[in-house]
Each structure stands twice: as C-alpha cells, then as structure tokens.
Amino acid sequence: MSTVPDEPSTLPATPGVIPDHPLTSIRRSIPRDWDEQVDLFAIVKLDSGGFVRGWNLGAELIKGYTEDEILGSHFSRFYREEAQRRGVPDQLLAAAQRDGHVEDTGWRVRSDGTEFWARVTISAIRNDQGQVLGFVKIVRDLTSEKQAADERASLQRTFAHDLLSPVTALRGYLDLIAEELPPDHRLLRLAGDASDHIVAMARALMADVTSSAERGRRRATLDLVARGAVALVLPGELGRVRFGTMDAIPVRADVLGLRRAIANVLENAAKYSDDVIELDAFETDEGAAVRVRDHGRGIHPDDLATIVEEGRRGRFAVTTDGGQGIGLSSVHRVVAEHGGSLRITSTPGEGTTVTLTIPRADDDEPVVRDDSID
C-alpha cells in the first residue's frame, strides 16, 4: 500500500531552501488561470457595481463576446430589454449581496442578439470585514435541455388531447345507456365516475404541460391568487391557514400556473406538518412575494440545495408520505418562467419557509378583478 512520504524531519542542507513535498509539486502544476480552460460554464467576474472585470473561455463560447469586447461593460447587457426595464440584473445583485448567492433561470442574450436558456448562479465575494468586493457569476447554457423538455411536453399534451376524444365519446354513450337503465344503477354510476376521473386527469395533464406563454398572462393581484390556492388545496380546512399580511400587489402572471405553484407549496406544508400554516403576500425590493411557513418536520440542511430538482424528496421523506418529488421542481419552473426566484429555508423539527417572488406589474394598467381565482 502506497503512502504519502512524511515531511522532512530535518532542516535542508542549504539555508533558506526547503525541498519540495510531493503534494507541493502537484499544486504547482495547477495553472493559475484554470478558469480560462473551463469551456462548459461561463465564469464572469464582476466588480461591486456589476461591471465585467473577468471573462473565461466558456463565457466567450456561450455569450459570443471576446474578453476585449466585454471588459468594462455592465452585465445587464446579457438580459432581455424587458428584464432590464424591470431592473432584474440589479435585483439579482442585491439578492446575492444579501444572501451570499442567488440562482436564476431564464432567457439571456448573446452578442449577435440570439437568445439562450441559462441557469445562473451569482455569488458575492467579500473581504475579511464583510465588505462586498465583487461577484462571480457562473452560467450554463441549458437551451438543448429546455428544447428537449418542450418536445416532451408537446408529446404529453398531444397524448392528453387525443385521450380526451374517445373518453368524451364514452361518456356520451354512458349517458345514452342511462336512459335505458334505472338512474341509480350501481355499475352505470361507477362507470360514469371512472370516465369523469379520466377526463379530469387528461385535462390536468394538459394544464400541467401548457407553458405560461401559451396560456397567456393577465393582470391580477397576488393576494387573490394566494387565496385561490388555499381554496384549491384546503377547501375544508381554511381554519388551518393563518393569513398574515395579504397585500393586493399587482402582477402580470400566468394565474393558473402561479396558483398551482402556490398550491403545491401549501400541499407540502399540509403534508409534512400538523400545525397552523402561515401565509403572507407582500412586496419586497425584488417584487411581489408569497411566503408559506409551516411548523413541521423540516428539510435536512444537506437537501436544501437539491430539493427543487425533479425526483428529489429529501432524506426526511418516508414512503407513506406519497408523492414523487416533482412538486417543488414544478414550483421552481413556474417561478423561473415568470423571471422570479424561489427561496427555501428550514430547520429540522421546527418547520420550513418557502418564499416565491416574481416581478411586480407596472401601475399603468388597471387590475381587473377575476372571481375565478378566488
């Protein structure tokens, strides 16, 4: 069995010269500009104001700018004009400065004007006194993955649509048979319930895979969307939800998708806790936020970084809980489609807090009340 040689036990023969340790030579073989050799990720170094001060090979390949072209530019140029008008770049830097790092997924713009789907992590760099010296931004191009996911969603939507036609016809035949049989016929009632269930499943399948752009966005107030989610998930247990701050913050959103996202968080809170669930809707510097806080079993600290990945359930989950680990990944996707952020904090045995934040709508258009979201 090989071992690492011990450090020399005696001083070197030549004063002031220390012989190399084997590990020292390995460290010396690592180039100082190692990040320049990474081409899978864009590594962008920003100063405290958000101006580009460093640019690796991956950034050049993904974003299309050479280092000479981009140094000194503000990183907001990588964002769509709409995101720039909403102040998204500055909001992300503020969040990274406050929380240490921030993650974001959405469309970014290359030097030639084409767009790519990116997953971005921005981390704040501080000195010993805690002062922010700058930021490191790591970007991965996920365009191909998004295209594959969109294709799967299209196939899933087509399947659901094609399933609806024969099931709807079957339901019509059952109605015709009902005219020839007693109205309380047990088998007919069971067949009708089963066909109705299949229709509901097919419609839910179509709703889940329809993108927010296809469903269309409309004006609403976040408090009503959140209340609608409570009515959707806990219609008979409204007393279990404690409403705190419920501000009528205007948003332009895919209301059905956003309501379903909040409902998924509420479902988790109800599943993993037995106490009161606290719900708030309020405005922050980043936009309109919904916060759901429970007092249940919590999430293991080592799972917080991966819990939003599809299929991840966390080490505190047990088989009797049910679920497939897709709820929070769905929430993360909906929030990302709105250009927002998802934050999860948790203390084992004390509970979990989930905060969804999306951009606030402008005030130049009146909000039309929609009773369908109550």
CSV table of C-alpha atoms in Angstrom, one decimal:
chain,number,residue,atom,x,y,z
A,1,MET,CA,0.0,0.0,0.0
A,2,SER,CA,1.5,3.3,-1.0
A,3,THR,CA,1.6,6.3,1.3
A,4,VAL,CA,2.4,9.9,1.1
A,5,PRO,CA,6.0,10.5,2.3
A,6,ASP,CA,6.4,12.2,5.6
A,7,GLU,CA,7.6,15.8,5.7
A,8,PRO,CA,11.4,16.1,6.1
A,9,SER,CA,12.3,15.8,9.8
A,10,THR,CA,15.4,17.9,9.4
A,11,LEU,CA,16.2,21.3,8.0
A,12,PRO,CA,17.5,21.4,4.5
A,13,ALA,CA,21.3,21.4,3.9
A,14,THR,CA,21.2,24.8,2.1
A,15,PRO,CA,19.9,27.6,4.4
A,16,GLY,CA,16.7,29.2,3.2
A,17,VAL,CA,15.9,26.4,0.7
A,18,ILE,CA,13.1,23.9,1.6
A,19,PRO,CA,12.9,20.8,-0.6
A,20,ASP,CA,9.6,20.2,-2.4
A,21,HIS,CA,7.0,18.0,-0.8
A,22,PRO,CA,5.3,15.7,-3.4
A,23,LEU,CA,2.0,17.5,-2.8
A,24,THR,CA,3.6,20.8,-3.4
A,25,SER,CA,4.7,19.9,-6.9
A,26,ILE,CA,1.2,18.8,-7.7
A,27,ARG,CA,-0.2,22.1,-6.5
A,28,ARG,CA,2.4,23.9,-8.6
A,29,SER,CA,1.2,22.0,-11.7
A,30,ILE,CA,-2.2,23.6,-11.5
A,31,PRO,CA,-2.3,26.7,-13.7
A,32,ARG,CA,-3.3,30.0,-12.1
A,33,ASP,CA,-5.6,30.7,-15.0
A,34,TRP,CA,-7.5,27.4,-14.6
A,35,ASP,CA,-10.9,29.1,-15.1
A,36,GLU,CA,-9.8,30.1,-18.6
A,37,GLN,CA,-9.6,26.5,-19.5
A,38,VAL,CA,-13.2,25.8,-18.5
A,39,ASP,CA,-15.4,26.0,-21.5
A,40,LEU,CA,-18.6,24.2,-20.3
A,41,PHE,CA,-19.5,27.1,-17.9
A,42,ALA,CA,-19.3,30.8,-18.4
A,43,ILE,CA,-17.3,32.3,-15.5
A,44,VAL,CA,-17.8,36.0,-15.3
A,45,LYS,CA,-16.2,38.2,-12.7
A,46,LEU,CA,-18.0,41.4,-11.8
A,47,ASP,CA,-17.0,44.3,-9.6
A,48,SER,CA,-19.3,45.6,-6.9
A,49,GLY,CA,-21.2,47.7,-9.4
A,50,GLY,CA,-21.9,44.8,-11.8
A,51,PHE,CA,-19.3,45.7,-14.4
A,52,VAL,CA,-17.4,42.9,-16.1
A,53,ARG,CA,-13.8,42.5,-14.8
A,54,GLY,CA,-13.0,38.9,-15.8
A,55,TRP,CA,-14.1,36.6,-18.6
A,56,ASN,CA,-13.2,33.0,-19.3
A,57,LEU,CA,-13.2,30.8,-22.4
A,58,GLY,CA,-16.6,29.4,-21.5
A,59,ALA,CA,-18.1,32.9,-21.4
A,60,GLU,CA,-16.7,33.7,-24.8
A,61,LEU,CA,-18.2,30.5,-26.3
A,62,ILE,CA,-21.6,30.8,-24.6
A,63,LYS,CA,-22.2,34.5,-24.8
A,64,GLY,CA,-20.2,35.3,-28.0
A,65,TYR,CA,-18.1,38.2,-26.8
A,66,THR,CA,-14.4,38.2,-26.6
A,67,GLU,CA,-12.8,39.4,-23.4
A,68,ASP,CA,-11.6,42.7,-25.1
A,69,GLU,CA,-15.2,43.4,-26.3
A,70,ILE,CA,-16.9,42.9,-23.0
A,71,LEU,CA,-14.5,44.1,-20.2
A,72,GLY,CA,-15.8,47.2,-18.6
A,73,SER,CA,-19.4,46.6,-19.7
A,74,HIS,CA,-22.3,46.2,-17.3
A,75,PHE,CA,-23.6,42.7,-17.1
A,76,SER,CA,-27.2,43.9,-17.7
A,77,ARG,CA,-26.4,43.8,-21.4
A,78,PHE,CA,-26.9,40.0,-21.2
A,79,TYR,CA,-30.5,40.4,-20.3
A,80,ARG,CA,-33.6,41.0,-22.4
A,81,GLU,CA,-34.8,44.6,-22.7
A,82,GLU,CA,-37.9,43.8,-20.7
A,83,ALA,CA,-35.8,42.3,-17.9
A,84,GLN,CA,-33.6,45.4,-17.9
A,85,ARG,CA,-36.6,47.7,-17.7
A,86,ARG,CA,-37.8,45.7,-14.6
A,87,GLY,CA,-34.4,46.1,-13.0
A,88,VAL,CA,-33.8,42.3,-12.8
A,89,PRO,CA,-30.0,42.5,-13.0
A,90,ASP,CA,-29.7,44.9,-10.1
A,91,GLN,CA,-32.3,42.9,-8.1
A,92,LEU,CA,-30.1,39.7,-8.6
A,93,LEU,CA,-27.0,41.5,-7.4
A,94,ALA,CA,-28.9,42.9,-4.3
A,95,ALA,CA,-30.1,39.4,-3.5
A,96,ALA,CA,-26.6,37.9,-3.9
A,97,GLN,CA,-25.2,40.7,-1.6
A,98,ARG,CA,-27.9,40.0,1.0
A,99,ASP,CA,-28.0,36.2,0.9
A,100,GLY,CA,-24.4,35.4,-0.3
A,101,HIS,CA,-25.6,33.9,-3.6
A,102,VAL,CA,-28.7,33.9,-5.8
A,103,GLU,CA,-29.8,31.5,-8.6
A,104,ASP,CA,-31.9,32.4,-11.6
A,105,THR,CA,-33.1,30.6,-14.7
A,106,GLY,CA,-34.3,32.3,-17.9
A,107,TRP,CA,-33.5,33.7,-21.3
A,108,ARG,CA,-30.3,35.5,-21.9
A,109,VAL,CA,-29.0,37.4,-24.9
A,110,ARG,CA,-25.8,36.6,-26.9
A,111,SER,CA,-23.6,39.2,-28.7
A,112,ASP,CA,-25.4,38.5,-32.0
A,113,GLY,CA,-28.9,39.1,-30.5
A,114,THR,CA,-29.9,35.4,-30.3
A,115,GLU,CA,-31.2,34.1,-27.0
A,116,PHE,CA,-30.3,31.0,-24.9
A,117,TRP,CA,-31.9,29.4,-21.9
A,118,ALA,CA,-29.5,29.8,-19.0
A,119,ARG,CA,-29.1,28.7,-15.4
A,120,VAL,CA,-27.2,31.4,-13.5
A,121,THR,CA,-25.6,31.5,-10.0
A,122,ILE,CA,-24.2,34.8,-8.7
A,123,SER,CA,-22.1,34.7,-5.6
A,124,ALA,CA,-20.8,37.7,-3.6
A,125,ILE,CA,-17.1,37.9,-2.8
A,126,ARG,CA,-16.3,39.7,0.5
A,127,ASN,CA,-13.2,40.8,2.3
A,128,ASP,CA,-12.3,40.0,5.9
A,129,GLN,CA,-14.5,42.9,7.1
A,130,GLY,CA,-17.5,41.5,5.2
A,131,GLN,CA,-17.5,44.2,2.5
A,132,VAL,CA,-18.6,43.1,-0.9
A,133,LEU,CA,-15.7,43.4,-3.3
A,134,GLY,CA,-17.5,41.9,-6.3
A,135,PHE,CA,-19.3,38.9,-7.7
A,136,VAL,CA,-18.6,35.7,-9.5
A,137,LYS,CA,-21.3,34.7,-12.0
A,138,ILE,CA,-21.4,31.1,-13.3
A,139,VAL,CA,-23.7,30.5,-16.3
A,140,ARG,CA,-24.6,27.2,-18.0
A,141,ASP,CA,-26.4,27.1,-21.4
A,142,LEU,CA,-29.4,24.8,-21.0
A,143,THR,CA,-31.0,25.6,-24.3
A,144,SER,CA,-30.8,22.0,-25.6
A,145,GLU,CA,-32.3,20.6,-22.3
A,146,LYS,CA,-35.1,23.1,-22.5
A,147,GLN,CA,-35.8,22.2,-26.1
A,148,ALA,CA,-35.9,18.5,-25.2
A,149,ALA,CA,-38.3,19.3,-22.3
A,150,ASP,CA,-40.5,21.3,-24.6
A,151,GLU,CA,-40.6,18.5,-27.0
A,152,ARG,CA,-41.6,16.0,-24.2
A,153,ALA,CA,-44.3,18.5,-23.1
A,154,SER,CA,-45.6,18.7,-26.6
A,155,LEU,CA,-45.9,14.9,-26.9
A,156,GLN,CA,-47.5,14.8,-23.5
A,157,ARG,CA,-50.0,17.5,-24.5
A,158,THR,CA,-50.9,15.6,-27.7
A,159,PHE,CA,-51.4,12.4,-25.8
A,160,ALA,CA,-53.7,14.1,-23.3
A,161,HIS,CA,-55.7,15.8,-26.2
A,162,ASP,CA,-56.0,12.5,-28.1
A,163,LEU,CA,-57.1,10.7,-24.9
A,164,LEU,CA,-59.9,13.2,-24.3
A,165,SER,CA,-61.8,12.5,-27.6
A,166,PRO,CA,-62.6,8.8,-27.0
A,167,VAL,CA,-63.2,9.3,-23.3
A,168,THR,CA,-65.6,12.1,-24.0
A,169,ALA,CA,-67.4,9.8,-26.6
A,170,LEU,CA,-67.5,7.1,-24.0
A,171,ARG,CA,-69.1,9.5,-21.5
A,172,GLY,CA,-71.8,10.3,-24.2
A,173,TYR,CA,-72.5,6.6,-24.7
A,174,LEU,CA,-72.9,6.1,-20.9
A,175,ASP,CA,-75.5,9.0,-20.9
A,176,LEU,CA,-77.4,7.1,-23.7
A,177,ILE,CA,-77.3,3.9,-21.7
A,178,ALA,CA,-78.5,5.7,-18.6
A,179,GLU,CA,-81.8,6.4,-20.5
A,180,GLU,CA,-82.5,2.7,-20.6
A,181,LEU,CA,-81.5,1.8,-17.1
A,182,PRO,CA,-82.6,2.9,-13.6
A,183,PRO,CA,-81.0,6.2,-12.6
A,184,ASP,CA,-79.4,4.6,-9.5
A,185,HIS,CA,-77.8,1.6,-11.3
A,186,ARG,CA,-74.6,0.9,-9.5
A,187,LEU,CA,-72.4,-0.3,-12.4
A,188,LEU,CA,-73.5,2.7,-14.5
A,189,ARG,CA,-72.7,5.1,-11.7
A,190,LEU,CA,-69.2,3.5,-11.2
A,191,ALA,CA,-68.5,3.7,-15.0
A,192,GLY,CA,-69.6,7.3,-15.1
A,193,ASP,CA,-67.4,8.2,-12.1
A,194,ALA,CA,-64.4,6.4,-13.7
A,195,SER,CA,-64.9,8.2,-17.1
A,196,ASP,CA,-65.2,11.6,-15.3
A,197,HIS,CA,-62.0,10.9,-13.5
A,198,ILE,CA,-60.1,10.1,-16.7
A,199,VAL,CA,-61.4,13.3,-18.3
A,200,ALA,CA,-60.3,15.3,-15.3
A,201,MET,CA,-56.8,13.6,-15.4
A,202,ALA,CA,-56.4,14.3,-19.1
A,203,ARG,CA,-57.3,18.0,-18.6
A,204,ALA,CA,-55.0,18.3,-15.7
A,205,LEU,CA,-52.2,16.7,-17.8
A,206,MET,CA,-52.8,19.3,-20.5
A,207,ALA,CA,-52.8,22.1,-18.0
A,208,ASP,CA,-49.5,21.0,-16.4
A,209,VAL,CA,-47.6,20.9,-19.7
A,210,THR,CA,-49.0,24.0,-21.2
A,211,SER,CA,-46.4,26.8,-20.9
A,212,SER,CA,-47.2,30.1,-19.4
A,213,ALA,CA,-46.7,31.8,-22.7
A,214,GLU,CA,-49.3,29.5,-24.3
A,215,ARG,CA,-51.8,30.0,-21.5
A,216,GLY,CA,-51.3,33.7,-21.6
A,217,ARG,CA,-50.6,36.1,-18.8
A,218,ARG,CA,-53.0,38.6,-17.3
A,219,ARG,CA,-53.3,41.1,-14.6
A,220,ALA,CA,-54.2,40.0,-11.1
A,221,THR,CA,-53.4,40.8,-7.5
A,222,LEU,CA,-51.1,38.4,-5.6
A,223,ASP,CA,-53.3,38.2,-2.6
A,224,LEU,CA,-56.2,36.8,-4.6
A,225,VAL,CA,-54.0,34.3,-6.4
A,226,ALA,CA,-52.7,33.1,-3.0
A,227,ARG,CA,-56.2,32.9,-1.5
A,228,GLY,CA,-57.3,30.9,-4.6
A,229,ALA,CA,-54.5,28.4,-3.9
A,230,VAL,CA,-55.7,27.9,-0.4
A,231,ALA,CA,-59.3,27.3,-1.6
A,232,LEU,CA,-57.9,24.8,-4.2
A,233,VAL,CA,-55.8,22.7,-1.7
A,234,LEU,CA,-57.6,23.1,1.7
A,235,PRO,CA,-61.2,23.8,0.9
A,236,GLY,CA,-62.5,22.2,4.0
A,237,GLU,CA,-59.6,23.3,6.3
A,238,LEU,CA,-59.5,27.0,5.8
A,239,GLY,CA,-59.1,27.5,9.5
A,240,ARG,CA,-55.8,25.8,9.3
A,241,VAL,CA,-54.3,28.6,7.3
A,242,ARG,CA,-53.4,31.8,9.2
A,243,PHE,CA,-53.5,34.8,6.9
A,244,GLY,CA,-50.9,37.4,7.8
A,245,THR,CA,-50.0,40.3,5.5
A,246,MET,CA,-52.1,40.0,2.4
A,247,ASP,CA,-51.3,43.0,0.2
A,248,ALA,CA,-53.0,43.5,-3.2
A,249,ILE,CA,-49.8,43.7,-5.2
A,250,PRO,CA,-50.4,43.8,-9.0
A,251,VAL,CA,-48.7,41.1,-11.1
A,252,ARG,CA,-48.9,40.1,-14.7
A,253,ALA,CA,-48.8,36.3,-14.5
A,254,ASP,CA,-50.0,33.0,-15.7
A,255,VAL,CA,-52.6,33.0,-13.0
A,256,LEU,CA,-53.4,29.3,-13.2
A,257,GLY,CA,-49.8,28.2,-13.2
A,258,LEU,CA,-48.9,30.6,-10.3
A,259,ARG,CA,-51.9,29.5,-8.3
A,260,ARG,CA,-50.9,25.9,-8.8
A,261,ALA,CA,-47.3,26.6,-7.8
A,262,ILE,CA,-48.5,28.2,-4.5
A,263,ALA,CA,-50.9,25.3,-4.1
A,264,ASN,CA,-48.0,22.8,-4.4
A,265,VAL,CA,-46.2,24.6,-1.6
A,266,LEU,CA,-49.3,24.6,0.6
A,267,GLU,CA,-49.8,20.8,-0.1
A,268,ASN,CA,-46.3,20.1,1.1
A,269,ALA,CA,-46.9,22.3,4.2
A,270,ALA,CA,-50.1,20.4,5.0
A,271,LYS,CA,-48.5,17.0,4.3
A,272,TYR,CA,-45.4,17.5,6.5
A,273,SER,CA,-46.9,19.4,9.4
A,274,ASP,CA,-49.9,19.2,11.6
A,275,ASP,CA,-49.9,22.8,13.0
A,276,VAL,CA,-51.2,26.1,11.5
A,277,ILE,CA,-49.8,27.1,8.1
A,278,GLU,CA,-48.9,30.8,7.8
A,279,LEU,CA,-49.5,32.6,4.5
A,280,ASP,CA,-48.3,36.1,3.6
A,281,ALA,CA,-48.4,38.2,0.4
A,282,PHE,CA,-46.2,41.3,0.4
A,283,GLU,CA,-43.9,43.4,-1.7
A,284,THR,CA,-40.1,43.4,-1.5
A,285,ASP,CA,-37.3,45.2,-3.4
A,286,GLU,CA,-37.3,42.2,-5.8
A,287,GLY,CA,-41.0,42.2,-6.5
A,288,ALA,CA,-44.2,40.6,-5.3
A,289,ALA,CA,-43.7,37.7,-2.8
A,290,VAL,CA,-45.8,34.9,-1.3
A,291,ARG,CA,-44.4,33.2,1.8
A,292,VAL,CA,-45.7,29.9,3.2
A,293,ARG,CA,-44.4,28.9,6.6
A,294,ASP,CA,-45.1,25.6,8.4
A,295,HIS,CA,-44.0,24.1,11.7
A,296,GLY,CA,-43.4,20.5,10.6
A,297,ARG,CA,-40.5,18.1,10.3
A,298,GLY,CA,-38.4,20.4,8.1
A,299,ILE,CA,-35.8,19.7,5.4
A,300,HIS,CA,-32.3,18.3,6.1
A,301,PRO,CA,-29.7,21.1,5.6
A,302,ASP,CA,-27.8,19.0,3.0
A,303,ASP,CA,-31.0,18.6,0.9
A,304,LEU,CA,-31.8,22.4,0.6
A,305,ALA,CA,-29.5,22.8,-2.5
A,306,THR,CA,-31.1,19.9,-4.4
A,307,ILE,CA,-34.7,19.7,-3.1
A,308,VAL,CA,-36.1,21.5,-6.2
A,309,GLU,CA,-34.6,19.0,-8.6
A,310,GLU,CA,-37.1,16.7,-10.1
A,311,GLY,CA,-37.4,13.4,-8.3
A,312,ARG,CA,-35.6,14.7,-5.1
A,313,ARG,CA,-37.7,14.1,-2.0
A,314,GLY,CA,-35.1,14.7,0.8
A,315,ARG,CA,-33.8,12.3,3.4
A,316,PHE,CA,-36.6,13.1,5.9
A,317,ALA,CA,-39.3,11.8,3.5
A,318,VAL,CA,-40.8,8.4,4.1
A,319,THR,CA,-42.7,6.1,1.7
A,320,THR,CA,-46.0,6.6,3.4
A,321,ASP,CA,-45.9,10.3,2.6
A,322,GLY,CA,-46.7,9.7,-1.0
A,323,GLY,CA,-45.5,12.0,-3.8
A,324,GLN,CA,-42.9,11.6,-6.5
A,325,GLY,CA,-40.6,14.6,-5.7
A,326,ILE,CA,-42.0,16.7,-8.5
A,327,GLY,CA,-43.9,19.4,-6.6
A,328,LEU,CA,-41.1,21.7,-5.8
A,329,SER,CA,-39.4,21.3,-9.2
A,330,SER,CA,-42.7,22.3,-10.8
A,331,VAL,CA,-42.8,25.4,-8.5
A,332,HIS,CA,-39.3,26.3,-9.4
A,333,ARG,CA,-40.1,26.0,-13.1
A,334,VAL,CA,-43.2,28.2,-12.8
A,335,VAL,CA,-41.3,30.9,-10.8
A,336,ALA,CA,-38.4,30.8,-13.3
A,337,GLU,CA,-40.8,31.3,-16.2
A,338,HIS,CA,-42.0,34.5,-14.5
A,339,GLY,CA,-38.4,35.7,-14.1
A,340,GLY,CA,-38.7,35.3,-10.3
A,341,SER,CA,-36.9,33.4,-7.5
A,342,LEU,CA,-37.6,30.6,-5.1
A,343,ARG,CA,-36.1,30.6,-1.6
A,344,ILE,CA,-36.4,27.8,0.9
A,345,THR,CA,-35.2,27.9,4.5
A,346,SER,CA,-35.8,25.1,7.0
A,347,THR,CA,-34.8,24.0,10.5
A,348,PRO,CA,-35.3,20.2,11.2
A,349,GLY,CA,-38.0,19.7,13.7
A,350,GLU,CA,-39.2,23.3,13.6
A,351,GLY,CA,-40.5,23.8,10.1
A,352,THR,CA,-39.9,25.2,6.6
A,353,THR,CA,-40.4,28.6,5.0
A,354,VAL,CA,-40.9,28.8,1.2
A,355,THR,CA,-40.9,32.2,-0.5
A,356,LEU,CA,-41.9,32.7,-4.1
A,357,THR,CA,-41.0,36.1,-5.6
A,358,ILE,CA,-42.0,37.4,-9.1
A,359,PRO,CA,-41.7,40.8,-10.7
A,360,ARG,CA,-44.4,43.3,-9.7
A,361,ALA,CA,-46.5,44.7,-12.5
A,362,ASP,CA,-46.4,48.3,-13.6
A,363,ASP,CA,-49.0,50.6,-12.4
A,364,ASP,CA,-50.0,51.9,-15.8
A,365,GLU,CA,-52.8,49.4,-16.3
A,366,PRO,CA,-55.7,48.8,-14.0
A,367,VAL,CA,-56.1,45.4,-12.4
A,368,VAL,CA,-59.3,43.7,-13.4
A,369,ARG,CA,-60.9,41.6,-10.7
A,370,ASP,CA,-61.4,38.0,-11.7
A,371,ASP,CA,-63.6,36.0,-9.4
A,372,SER,CA,-62.3,32.7,-10.9
A,373,ILE,CA,-59.1,33.0,-8.9
A,374,ASP,CA,-60.8,33.3,-5.5
